[in-house]
Coordinates of C-alpha atoms in Angstrom, one line a residue:
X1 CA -92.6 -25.7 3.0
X2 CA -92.6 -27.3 -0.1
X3 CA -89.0 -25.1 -1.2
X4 CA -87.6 -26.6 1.5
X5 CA -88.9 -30.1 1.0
X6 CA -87.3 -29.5 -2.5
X7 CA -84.1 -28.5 -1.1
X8 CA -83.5 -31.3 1.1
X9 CA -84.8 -34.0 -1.4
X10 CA -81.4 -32.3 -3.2
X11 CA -79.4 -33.2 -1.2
X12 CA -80.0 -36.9 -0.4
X13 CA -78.9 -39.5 -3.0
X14 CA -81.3 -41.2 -4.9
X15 CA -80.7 -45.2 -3.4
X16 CA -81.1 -47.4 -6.4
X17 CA -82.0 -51.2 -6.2
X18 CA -79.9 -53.7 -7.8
X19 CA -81.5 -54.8 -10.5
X20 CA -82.3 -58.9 -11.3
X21 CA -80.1 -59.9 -14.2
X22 CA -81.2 -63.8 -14.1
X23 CA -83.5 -65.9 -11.5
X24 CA -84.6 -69.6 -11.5
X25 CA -85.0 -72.4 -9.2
X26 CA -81.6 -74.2 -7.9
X27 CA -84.1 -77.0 -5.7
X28 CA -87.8 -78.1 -4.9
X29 CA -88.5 -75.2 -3.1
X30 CA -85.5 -72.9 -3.7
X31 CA -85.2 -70.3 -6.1
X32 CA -82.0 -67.9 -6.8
X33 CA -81.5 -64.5 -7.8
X34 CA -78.3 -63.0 -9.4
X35 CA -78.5 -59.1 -8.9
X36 CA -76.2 -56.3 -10.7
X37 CA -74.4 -56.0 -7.6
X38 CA -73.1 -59.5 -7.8
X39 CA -75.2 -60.6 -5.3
X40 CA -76.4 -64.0 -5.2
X41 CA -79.3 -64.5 -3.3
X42 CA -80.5 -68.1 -2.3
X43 CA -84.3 -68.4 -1.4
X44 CA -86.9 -71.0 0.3
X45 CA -86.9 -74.3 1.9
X46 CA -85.1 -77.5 1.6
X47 CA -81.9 -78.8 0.0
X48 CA -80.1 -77.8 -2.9
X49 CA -80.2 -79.4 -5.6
X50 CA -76.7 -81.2 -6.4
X51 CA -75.1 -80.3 -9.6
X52 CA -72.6 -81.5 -12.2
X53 CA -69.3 -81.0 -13.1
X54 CA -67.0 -78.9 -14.5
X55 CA -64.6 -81.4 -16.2
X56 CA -62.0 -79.2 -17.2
X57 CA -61.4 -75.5 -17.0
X58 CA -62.7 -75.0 -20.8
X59 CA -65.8 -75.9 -18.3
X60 CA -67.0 -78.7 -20.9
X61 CA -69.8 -80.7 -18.9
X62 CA -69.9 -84.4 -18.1
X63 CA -73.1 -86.0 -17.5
X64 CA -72.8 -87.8 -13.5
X65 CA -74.9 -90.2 -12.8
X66 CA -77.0 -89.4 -9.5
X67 CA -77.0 -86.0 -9.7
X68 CA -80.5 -84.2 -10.0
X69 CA -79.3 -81.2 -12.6
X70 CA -77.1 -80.2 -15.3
X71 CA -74.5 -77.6 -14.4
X72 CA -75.4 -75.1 -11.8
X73 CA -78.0 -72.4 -13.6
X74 CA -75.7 -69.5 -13.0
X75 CA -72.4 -70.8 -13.9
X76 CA -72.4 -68.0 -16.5
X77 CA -71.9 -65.8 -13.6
X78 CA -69.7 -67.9 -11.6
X79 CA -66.4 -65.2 -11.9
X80 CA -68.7 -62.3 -11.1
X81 CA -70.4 -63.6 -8.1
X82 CA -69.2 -61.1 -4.9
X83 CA -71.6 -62.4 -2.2
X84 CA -74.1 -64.9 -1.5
X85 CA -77.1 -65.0 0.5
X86 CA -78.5 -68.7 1.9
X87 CA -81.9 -68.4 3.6
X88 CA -82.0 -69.8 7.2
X89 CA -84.3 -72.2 5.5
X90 CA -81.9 -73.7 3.1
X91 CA -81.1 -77.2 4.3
X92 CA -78.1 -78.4 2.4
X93 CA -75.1 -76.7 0.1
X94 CA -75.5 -78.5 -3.1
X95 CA -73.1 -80.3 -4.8
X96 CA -70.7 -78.1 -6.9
X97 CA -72.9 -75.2 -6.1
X98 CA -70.6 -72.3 -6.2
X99 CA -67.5 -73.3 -7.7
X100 CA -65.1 -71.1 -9.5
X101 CA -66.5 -68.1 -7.7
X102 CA -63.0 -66.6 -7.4
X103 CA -64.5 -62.8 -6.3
X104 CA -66.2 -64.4 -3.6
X105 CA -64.2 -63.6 0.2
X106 CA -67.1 -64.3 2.4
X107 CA -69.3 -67.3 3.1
X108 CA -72.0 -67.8 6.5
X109 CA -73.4 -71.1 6.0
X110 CA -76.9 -70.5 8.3
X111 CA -77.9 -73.2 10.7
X112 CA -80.5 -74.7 8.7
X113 CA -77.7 -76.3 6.8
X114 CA -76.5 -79.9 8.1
X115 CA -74.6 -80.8 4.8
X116 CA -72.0 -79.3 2.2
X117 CA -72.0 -81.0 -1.1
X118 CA -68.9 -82.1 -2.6
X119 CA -67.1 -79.4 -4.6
X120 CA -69.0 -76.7 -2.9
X121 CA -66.8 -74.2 -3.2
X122 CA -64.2 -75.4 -5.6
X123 CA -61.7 -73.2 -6.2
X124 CA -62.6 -70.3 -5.0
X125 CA -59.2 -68.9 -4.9
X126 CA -60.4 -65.2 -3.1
X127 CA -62.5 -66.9 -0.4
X128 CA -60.9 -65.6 3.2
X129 CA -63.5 -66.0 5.6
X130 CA -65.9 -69.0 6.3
X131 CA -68.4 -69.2 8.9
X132 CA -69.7 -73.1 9.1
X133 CA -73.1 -73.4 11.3
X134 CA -73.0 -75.6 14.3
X135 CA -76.0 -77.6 12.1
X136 CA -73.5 -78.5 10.0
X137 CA -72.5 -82.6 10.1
X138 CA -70.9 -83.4 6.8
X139 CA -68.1 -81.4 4.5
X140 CA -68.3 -83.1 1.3
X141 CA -65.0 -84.2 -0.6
X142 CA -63.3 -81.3 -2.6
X143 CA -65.7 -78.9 -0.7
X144 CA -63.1 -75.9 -0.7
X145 CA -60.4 -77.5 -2.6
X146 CA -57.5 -74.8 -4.0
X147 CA -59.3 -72.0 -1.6
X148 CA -55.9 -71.0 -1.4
X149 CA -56.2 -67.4 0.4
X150 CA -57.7 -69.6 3.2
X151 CA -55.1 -69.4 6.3
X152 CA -57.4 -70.7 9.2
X153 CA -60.9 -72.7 9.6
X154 CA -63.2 -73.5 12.7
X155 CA -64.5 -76.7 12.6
X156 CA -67.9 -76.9 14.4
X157 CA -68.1 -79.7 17.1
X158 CA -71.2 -80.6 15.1
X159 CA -69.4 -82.3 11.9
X160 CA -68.7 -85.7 12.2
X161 CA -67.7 -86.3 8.6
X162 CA -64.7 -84.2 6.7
X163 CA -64.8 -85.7 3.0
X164 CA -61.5 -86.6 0.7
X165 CA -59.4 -83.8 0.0
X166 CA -61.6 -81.4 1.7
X167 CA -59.1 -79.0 2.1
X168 CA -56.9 -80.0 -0.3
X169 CA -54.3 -77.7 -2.1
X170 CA -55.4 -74.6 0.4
X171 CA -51.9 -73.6 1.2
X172 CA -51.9 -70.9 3.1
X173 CA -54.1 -72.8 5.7
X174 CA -52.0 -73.1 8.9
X175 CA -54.4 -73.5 11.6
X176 CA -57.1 -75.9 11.7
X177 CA -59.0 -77.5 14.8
X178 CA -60.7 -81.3 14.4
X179 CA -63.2 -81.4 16.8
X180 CA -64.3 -84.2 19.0
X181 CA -67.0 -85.2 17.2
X182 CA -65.4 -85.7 14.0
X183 CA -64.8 -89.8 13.8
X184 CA -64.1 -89.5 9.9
X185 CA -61.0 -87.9 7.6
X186 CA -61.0 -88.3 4.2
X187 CA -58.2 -89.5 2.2
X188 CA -56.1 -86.3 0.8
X189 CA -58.2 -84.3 3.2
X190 CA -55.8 -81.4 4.6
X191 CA -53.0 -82.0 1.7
X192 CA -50.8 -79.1 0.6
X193 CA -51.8 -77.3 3.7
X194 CA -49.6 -75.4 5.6
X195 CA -50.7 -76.6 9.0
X196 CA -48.1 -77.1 11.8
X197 CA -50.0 -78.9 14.7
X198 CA -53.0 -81.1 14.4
X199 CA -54.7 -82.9 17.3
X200 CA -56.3 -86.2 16.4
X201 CA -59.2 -86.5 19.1
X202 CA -60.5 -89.9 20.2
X203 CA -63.1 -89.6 19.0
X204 CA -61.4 -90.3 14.9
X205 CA -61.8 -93.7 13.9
X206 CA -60.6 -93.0 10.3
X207 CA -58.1 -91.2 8.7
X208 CA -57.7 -91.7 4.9
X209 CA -54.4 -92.1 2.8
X210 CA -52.6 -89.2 2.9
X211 CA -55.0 -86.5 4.9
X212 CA -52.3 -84.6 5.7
X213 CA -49.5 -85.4 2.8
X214 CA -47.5 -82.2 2.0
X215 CA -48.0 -80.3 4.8
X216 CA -44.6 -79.1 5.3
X217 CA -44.1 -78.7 8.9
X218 CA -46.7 -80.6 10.3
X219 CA -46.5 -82.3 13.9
X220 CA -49.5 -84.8 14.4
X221 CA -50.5 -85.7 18.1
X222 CA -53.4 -88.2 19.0
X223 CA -55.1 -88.5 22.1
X224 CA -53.9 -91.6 23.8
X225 CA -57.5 -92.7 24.1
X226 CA -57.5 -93.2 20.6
X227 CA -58.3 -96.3 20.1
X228 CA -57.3 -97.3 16.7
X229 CA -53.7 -94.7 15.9
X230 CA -51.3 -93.1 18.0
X231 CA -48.1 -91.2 17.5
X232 CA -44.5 -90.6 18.3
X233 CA -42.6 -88.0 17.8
X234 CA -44.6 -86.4 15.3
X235 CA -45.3 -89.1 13.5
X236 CA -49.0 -90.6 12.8
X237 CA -49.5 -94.4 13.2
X238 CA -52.1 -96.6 13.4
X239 CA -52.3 -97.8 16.8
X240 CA -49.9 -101.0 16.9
X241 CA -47.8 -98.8 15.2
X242 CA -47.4 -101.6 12.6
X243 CA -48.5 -98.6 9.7
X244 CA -46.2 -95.5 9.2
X245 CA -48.7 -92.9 7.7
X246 CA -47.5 -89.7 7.9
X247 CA -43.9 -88.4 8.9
X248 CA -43.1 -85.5 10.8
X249 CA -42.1 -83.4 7.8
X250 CA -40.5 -80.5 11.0
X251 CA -38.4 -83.1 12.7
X252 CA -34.6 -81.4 12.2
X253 CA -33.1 -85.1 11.5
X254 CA -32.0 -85.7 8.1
X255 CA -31.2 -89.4 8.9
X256 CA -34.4 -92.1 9.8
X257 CA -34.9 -95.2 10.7
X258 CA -38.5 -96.7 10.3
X259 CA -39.3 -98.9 13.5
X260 CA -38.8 -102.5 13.2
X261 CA -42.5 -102.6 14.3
X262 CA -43.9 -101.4 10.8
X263 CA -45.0 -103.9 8.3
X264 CA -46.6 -101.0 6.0
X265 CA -45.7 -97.5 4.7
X266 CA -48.9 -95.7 3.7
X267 CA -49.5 -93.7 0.7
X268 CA -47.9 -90.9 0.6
X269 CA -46.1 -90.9 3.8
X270 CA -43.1 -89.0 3.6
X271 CA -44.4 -87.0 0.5
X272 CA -42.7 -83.7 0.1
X273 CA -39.8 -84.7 3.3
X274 CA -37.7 -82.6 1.4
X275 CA -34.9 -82.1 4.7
X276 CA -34.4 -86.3 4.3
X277 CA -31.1 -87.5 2.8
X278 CA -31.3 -90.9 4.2
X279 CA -34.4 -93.6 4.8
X280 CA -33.6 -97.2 6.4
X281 CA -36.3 -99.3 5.3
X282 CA -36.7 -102.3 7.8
X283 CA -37.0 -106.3 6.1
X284 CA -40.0 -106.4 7.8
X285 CA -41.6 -103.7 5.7
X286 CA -43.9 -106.4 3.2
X287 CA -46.0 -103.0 1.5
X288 CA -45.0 -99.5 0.2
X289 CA -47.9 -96.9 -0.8
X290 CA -48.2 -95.1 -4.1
X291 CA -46.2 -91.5 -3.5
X292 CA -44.4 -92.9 -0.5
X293 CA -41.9 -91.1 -0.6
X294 CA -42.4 -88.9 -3.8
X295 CA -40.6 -85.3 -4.0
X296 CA -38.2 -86.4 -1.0
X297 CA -35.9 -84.3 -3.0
X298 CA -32.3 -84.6 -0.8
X299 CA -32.5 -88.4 -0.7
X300 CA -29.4 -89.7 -1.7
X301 CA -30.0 -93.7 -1.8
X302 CA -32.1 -96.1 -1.1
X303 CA -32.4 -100.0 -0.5
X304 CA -35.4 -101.7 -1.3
X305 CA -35.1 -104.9 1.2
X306 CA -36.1 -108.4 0.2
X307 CA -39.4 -108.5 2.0
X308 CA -41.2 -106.5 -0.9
X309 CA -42.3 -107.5 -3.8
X310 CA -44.0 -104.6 -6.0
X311 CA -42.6 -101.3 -6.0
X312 CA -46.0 -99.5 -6.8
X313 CA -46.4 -96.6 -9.1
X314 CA -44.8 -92.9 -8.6
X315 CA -43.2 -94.4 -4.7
X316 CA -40.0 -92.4 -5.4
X317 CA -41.5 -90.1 -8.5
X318 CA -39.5 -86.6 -8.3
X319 CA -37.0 -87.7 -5.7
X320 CA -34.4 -85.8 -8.1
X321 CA -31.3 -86.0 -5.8
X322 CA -31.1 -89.9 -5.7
X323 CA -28.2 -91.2 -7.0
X324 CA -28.5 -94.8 -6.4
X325 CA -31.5 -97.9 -6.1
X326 CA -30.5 -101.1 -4.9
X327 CA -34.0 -103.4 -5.5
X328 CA -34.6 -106.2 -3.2
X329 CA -34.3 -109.7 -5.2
X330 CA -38.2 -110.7 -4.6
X331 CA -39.3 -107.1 -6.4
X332 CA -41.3 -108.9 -9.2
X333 CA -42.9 -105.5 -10.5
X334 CA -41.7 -101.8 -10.6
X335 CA -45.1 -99.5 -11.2
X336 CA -45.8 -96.8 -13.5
X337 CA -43.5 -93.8 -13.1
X338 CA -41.6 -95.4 -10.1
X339 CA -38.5 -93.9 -10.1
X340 CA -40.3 -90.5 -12.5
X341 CA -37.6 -88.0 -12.8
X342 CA -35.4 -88.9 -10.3
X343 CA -32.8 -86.5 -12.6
X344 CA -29.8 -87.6 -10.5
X345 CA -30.1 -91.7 -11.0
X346 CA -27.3 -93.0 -12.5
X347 CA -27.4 -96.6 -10.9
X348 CA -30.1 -99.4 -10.3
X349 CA -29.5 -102.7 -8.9
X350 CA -32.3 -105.5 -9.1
X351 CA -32.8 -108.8 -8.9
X352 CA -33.9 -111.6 -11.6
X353 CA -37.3 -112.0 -10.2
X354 CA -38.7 -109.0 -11.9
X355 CA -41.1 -109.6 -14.5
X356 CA -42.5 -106.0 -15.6
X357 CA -41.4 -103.0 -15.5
X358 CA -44.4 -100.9 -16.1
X359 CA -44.5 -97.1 -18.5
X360 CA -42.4 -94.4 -17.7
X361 CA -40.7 -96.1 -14.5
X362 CA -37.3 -94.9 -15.2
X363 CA -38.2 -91.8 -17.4
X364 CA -36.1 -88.4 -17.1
X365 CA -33.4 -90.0 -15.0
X366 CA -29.4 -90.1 -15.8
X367 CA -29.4 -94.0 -15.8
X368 CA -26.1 -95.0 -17.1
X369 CA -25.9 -98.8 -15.4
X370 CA -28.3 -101.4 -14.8
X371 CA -26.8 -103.9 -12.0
X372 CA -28.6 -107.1 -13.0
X373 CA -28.4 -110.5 -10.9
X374 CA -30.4 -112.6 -13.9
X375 CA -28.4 -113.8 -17.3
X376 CA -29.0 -111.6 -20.4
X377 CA -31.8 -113.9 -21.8
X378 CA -33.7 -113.7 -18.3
X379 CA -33.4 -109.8 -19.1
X380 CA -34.9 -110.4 -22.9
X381 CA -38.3 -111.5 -20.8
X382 CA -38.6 -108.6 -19.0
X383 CA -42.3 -106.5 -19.9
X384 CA -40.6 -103.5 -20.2
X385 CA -43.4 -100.8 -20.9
X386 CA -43.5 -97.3 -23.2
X387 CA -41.5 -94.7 -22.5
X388 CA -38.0 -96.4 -20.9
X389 CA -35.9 -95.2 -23.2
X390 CA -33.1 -94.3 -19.8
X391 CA -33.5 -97.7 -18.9
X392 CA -33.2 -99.5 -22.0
X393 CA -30.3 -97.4 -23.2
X394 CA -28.3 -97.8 -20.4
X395 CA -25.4 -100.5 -19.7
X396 CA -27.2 -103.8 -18.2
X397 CA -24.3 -105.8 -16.2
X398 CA -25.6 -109.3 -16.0
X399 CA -25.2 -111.6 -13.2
X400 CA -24.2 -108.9 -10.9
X401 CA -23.5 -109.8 -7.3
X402 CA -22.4 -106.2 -6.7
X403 CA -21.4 -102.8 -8.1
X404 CA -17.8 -102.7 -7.8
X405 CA -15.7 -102.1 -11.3
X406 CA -13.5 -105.2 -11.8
X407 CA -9.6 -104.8 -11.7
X408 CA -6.6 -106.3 -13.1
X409 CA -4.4 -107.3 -11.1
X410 CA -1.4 -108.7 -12.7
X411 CA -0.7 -109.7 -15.9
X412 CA 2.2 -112.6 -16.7
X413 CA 3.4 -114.4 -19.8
X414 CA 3.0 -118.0 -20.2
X415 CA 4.6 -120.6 -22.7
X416 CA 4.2 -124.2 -23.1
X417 CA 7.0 -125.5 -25.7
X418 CA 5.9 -128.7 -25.7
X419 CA 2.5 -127.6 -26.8
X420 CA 3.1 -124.1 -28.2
X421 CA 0.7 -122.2 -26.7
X422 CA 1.7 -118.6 -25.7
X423 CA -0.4 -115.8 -23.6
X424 CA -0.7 -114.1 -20.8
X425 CA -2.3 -115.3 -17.4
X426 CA -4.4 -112.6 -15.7
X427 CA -5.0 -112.4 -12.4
X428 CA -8.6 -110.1 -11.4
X429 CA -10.3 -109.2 -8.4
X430 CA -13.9 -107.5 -8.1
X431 CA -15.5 -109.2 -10.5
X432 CA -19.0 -108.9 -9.9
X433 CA -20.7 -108.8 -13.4
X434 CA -20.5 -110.3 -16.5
X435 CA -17.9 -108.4 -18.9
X436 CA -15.4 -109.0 -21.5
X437 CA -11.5 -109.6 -21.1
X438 CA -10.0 -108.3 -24.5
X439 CA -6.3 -109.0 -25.3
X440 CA -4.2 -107.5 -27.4
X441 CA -0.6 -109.0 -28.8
X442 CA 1.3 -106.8 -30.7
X443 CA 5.3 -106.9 -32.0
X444 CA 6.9 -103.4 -32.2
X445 CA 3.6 -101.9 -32.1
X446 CA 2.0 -103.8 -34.9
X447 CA -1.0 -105.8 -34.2
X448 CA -0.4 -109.9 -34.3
X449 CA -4.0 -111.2 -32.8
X450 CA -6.4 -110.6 -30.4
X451 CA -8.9 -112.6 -28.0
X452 CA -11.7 -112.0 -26.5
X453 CA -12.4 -113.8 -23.4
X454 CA -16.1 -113.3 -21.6
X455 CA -15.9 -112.7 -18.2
X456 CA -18.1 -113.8 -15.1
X457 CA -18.7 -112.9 -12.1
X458 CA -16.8 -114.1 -9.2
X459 CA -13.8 -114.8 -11.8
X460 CA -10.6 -114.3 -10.1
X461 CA -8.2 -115.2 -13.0
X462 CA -8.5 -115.8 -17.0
X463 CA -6.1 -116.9 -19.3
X464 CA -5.5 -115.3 -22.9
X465 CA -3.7 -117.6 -25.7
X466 CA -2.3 -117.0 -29.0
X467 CA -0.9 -119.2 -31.7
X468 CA 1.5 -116.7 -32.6
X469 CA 5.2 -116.6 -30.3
X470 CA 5.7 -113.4 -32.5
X471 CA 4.8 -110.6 -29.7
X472 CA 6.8 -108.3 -27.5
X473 CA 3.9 -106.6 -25.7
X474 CA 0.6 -107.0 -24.4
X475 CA -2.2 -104.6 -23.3
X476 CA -5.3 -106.2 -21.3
X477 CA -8.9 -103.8 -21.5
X478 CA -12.3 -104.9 -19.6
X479 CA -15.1 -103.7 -21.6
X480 CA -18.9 -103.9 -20.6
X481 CA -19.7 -105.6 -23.9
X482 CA -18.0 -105.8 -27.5
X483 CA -21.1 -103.7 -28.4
X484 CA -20.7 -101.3 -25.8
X485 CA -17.0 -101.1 -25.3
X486 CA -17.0 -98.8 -22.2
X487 CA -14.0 -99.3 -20.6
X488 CA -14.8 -100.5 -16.9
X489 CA -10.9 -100.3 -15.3
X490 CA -7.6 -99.1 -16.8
X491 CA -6.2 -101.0 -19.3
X492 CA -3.1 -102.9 -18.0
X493 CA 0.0 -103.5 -20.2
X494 CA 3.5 -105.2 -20.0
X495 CA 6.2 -105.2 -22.2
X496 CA 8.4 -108.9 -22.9
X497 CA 12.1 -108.3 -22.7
X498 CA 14.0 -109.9 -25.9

């Protein structure tokens, strides 16, 4: 009997237990456990306590005022952590509790839990899978920010609260249901997601600046018992449909027209359209939102209309196919990193109303000509921040009514005998900057004099004298400046018969 008990005790393998590596407490009545299995084992009753932050990823620690601890006690174990166990006691997920946990696939929040703490779960990049209790009524802002292996997450008809950029940055998430008890969405909630339908119940009386910005195929609907937005097409508005706050970034069309119903384009509305080539912004428009239309990437031009008068910071930043800004003449002040590589702009039109132009605003672009309705000494005034260098060393055309490059028309000698003034008439058109009219007299190709006339806009003719009757050609340039001399038209030339 006992050979045989001996025999079959060889044959069964010995079941070791994981073995503690660190323990503490993590609230008033919860302790934790970290095991050699990676298991991390949450014990007791009550709420976690809420933790710090990890201000950078050299995790160097910022004190937060509010919060009841340090950093979370096993955030030496944070990239080893494979599971983790909450007792059906535990009554809230702390704040920053488990982030950086990038082994962890699994989470089952039990229902003894009605809140997750902000930054829960930040960036756990393996997570897959999360089970959230029907106890549940708050997600806390960043609560599984950059869980990017996320692709779909059930909502339970218990939260009422989804925090600021919740979800933000989990980019393979493409399926998402907002239940009806939900009445708040944070701003930046569901942003760089790649959802394709979401369903705004009634029951939603908030939605935060750009909840769902960068989703790239997104199509919004809202219950028409919504009592404060609505929608069209894909498109989110508020419910007068006087805001535009999120555009239908699957809509096939390449050309739109805002309605003449909105007043205000939200932040980040038509972030990331990257299909757009062409945006009609109405004059009714009087406000348009940081990132408005940052990264549309095929827009070509745009025209700013009179009704605004601050272009806020990054509204076109990374639109790198634009070519050409036309700035309404009531702009008084172009934000920080406005026009931010926009690589393709080689042409900017404003008014004389703007007073500031704030840093970076025209950084990494091809600016090669500023279209300027003000003098040159209304220019000098401008605040023009740090980091301009595009705008400051391209060509500024003052007292612009338009684009166009002036021409010369015709060119014909004049002489007075009685006084003995000799020149040349010249006849212009498209004049629509300030420029300079530079003549040149020569006899058998040797220089006799010069003049330099300035030019102005609306100019349809200019005359050029000379005290000298010794010439037998003449060969009119328009220059930008005597500084710059870039030639703005052909040169014209005529030749005096003996």
């Amino acid at each position: 009997m006992v050979l045989a008990l001996t025999m079959l005790c060889a044959f069964v393998p010995c079941v070791h237990a994981a073995a503690i590596i660190d323990s503490g407490t993590c609230g008033d009545n919860l302790t934790w456990t970290f095991d050699s299995n990676g298991t991390l084992t949450i014990s007791g009753t009550g709420d976690m306590d809420d933790y710090r932050f990890y201000e950078n990823y050299y995790k160097t620690y910022t004190t937060l005022e509010g919060y009841s601890s340090f950093i979370v006690p096993w955030h030496d174990y944070s990239e080893n952590i494979r599971n983790v166990s909450i007792s059906d006691k535990v009554t809230s997920i702390g704040s920053w509790a488990f982030p950086y946990c990038t082994d962890l696939t699994y989470i089952e929040i039990p229902d003894s839990v009605t809140s997750i703490g902000d930054s829960a779960f930040y960036d756990c990049t393996g997570l897959t899978d999360v089970e959230i209790s029907n106890s549940v009524t708050s997600i806390g802002e960043h609560a599984f920010y950059d869980c990017i292996r996320l692709t779909s997450i059930k909502i339970p008809d218990s939260v009422t609260t989804i925090g600021a950029s919740a979800f933000n940055n989990c980019y393979n998430l493409a399926s998402v249901t907002i239940p009806d008890s939900v009445t708040s969405i944070g701003d930046c909630a569901f942003e760089y997601c790649s959802l394709t339908n979401v369903t705004i119940p009634d029951s939603v009386v908030s939605i935060g600046k750009g909840a769902f910005s960068g989703c790239g195929s997104l199509i919004i609907t809202v219950d028409e018992n919504n009592a404060y937005y609505s929608s069209e097409d894909g498109i989110l508005f508020n419910k007068d449909k006087k805001t535009l706050m999120v555009y239908a970034k699957d809509k096939i069309e390449t050309i739109y027209t805002i309605p003449s119903s909105v007043t205000v384009i939200d932040d980040h509305a038509f972030q990331g359209c990257y299909s757009l080539t062409s945006i009609t912004i109405p004059d009714n428009v009087t406000s348009i939102g940081e990132q408005a239309f940052w990264g549309c990437s095929s827009l070509s031009s745009i025209t700013i209309p009179d009704s605004i008068t601050d272009i806020v910071s990054y509204t076109f930043y990374s639109c790198s196919g634009l070519t050409s800004v036309t700035i309404g003449n009531n702009v008084t002040s172009i934000g920080e990193q406005a026009f931010y590589w926009c690589r393709s702009l080689t042409s900017v039109t404003m008014g004389n109303n703007v007073a500031s132009i704030d840093e970076w605003a025209f950084q990494a672009t091809s600016l090669t000509d500023v279209y300027y309705s003000g003098s040159k000494d209304e220019w000098s005034v401008i605040e023009i921040g740090d980091f301009n260098t595009c705008l400051t060393n391209a060509d500024i055309h003052y007292n612009a009514v338009g684009t166009a490059s002036p021409m010369i028309d015709d060119v014909s000698v004049i002489a007075d005998d009685e006084t003995g003034t000799n020149g040349v008439n010249i006849s212009l058109s498209d004049v629509e900057y300030d420029s300079q009219l530079i003549t040149v007299f020569t006899k058998d190709g040797r220089l006799t004099e010069n003049a330099i006339t300035d030019k102005s806009a609306g100019d349809k003719s200019k005359t050029s004298e000379t005290t000298s009757d010794s010439f037998n050609e003449v060969k009119v340039f328009i220059w930008n400046s005597i500084e710059g001399m870039k030639p703005l038209c052909e040169a014209e030339s005529i030749t005096i018969e003996e």
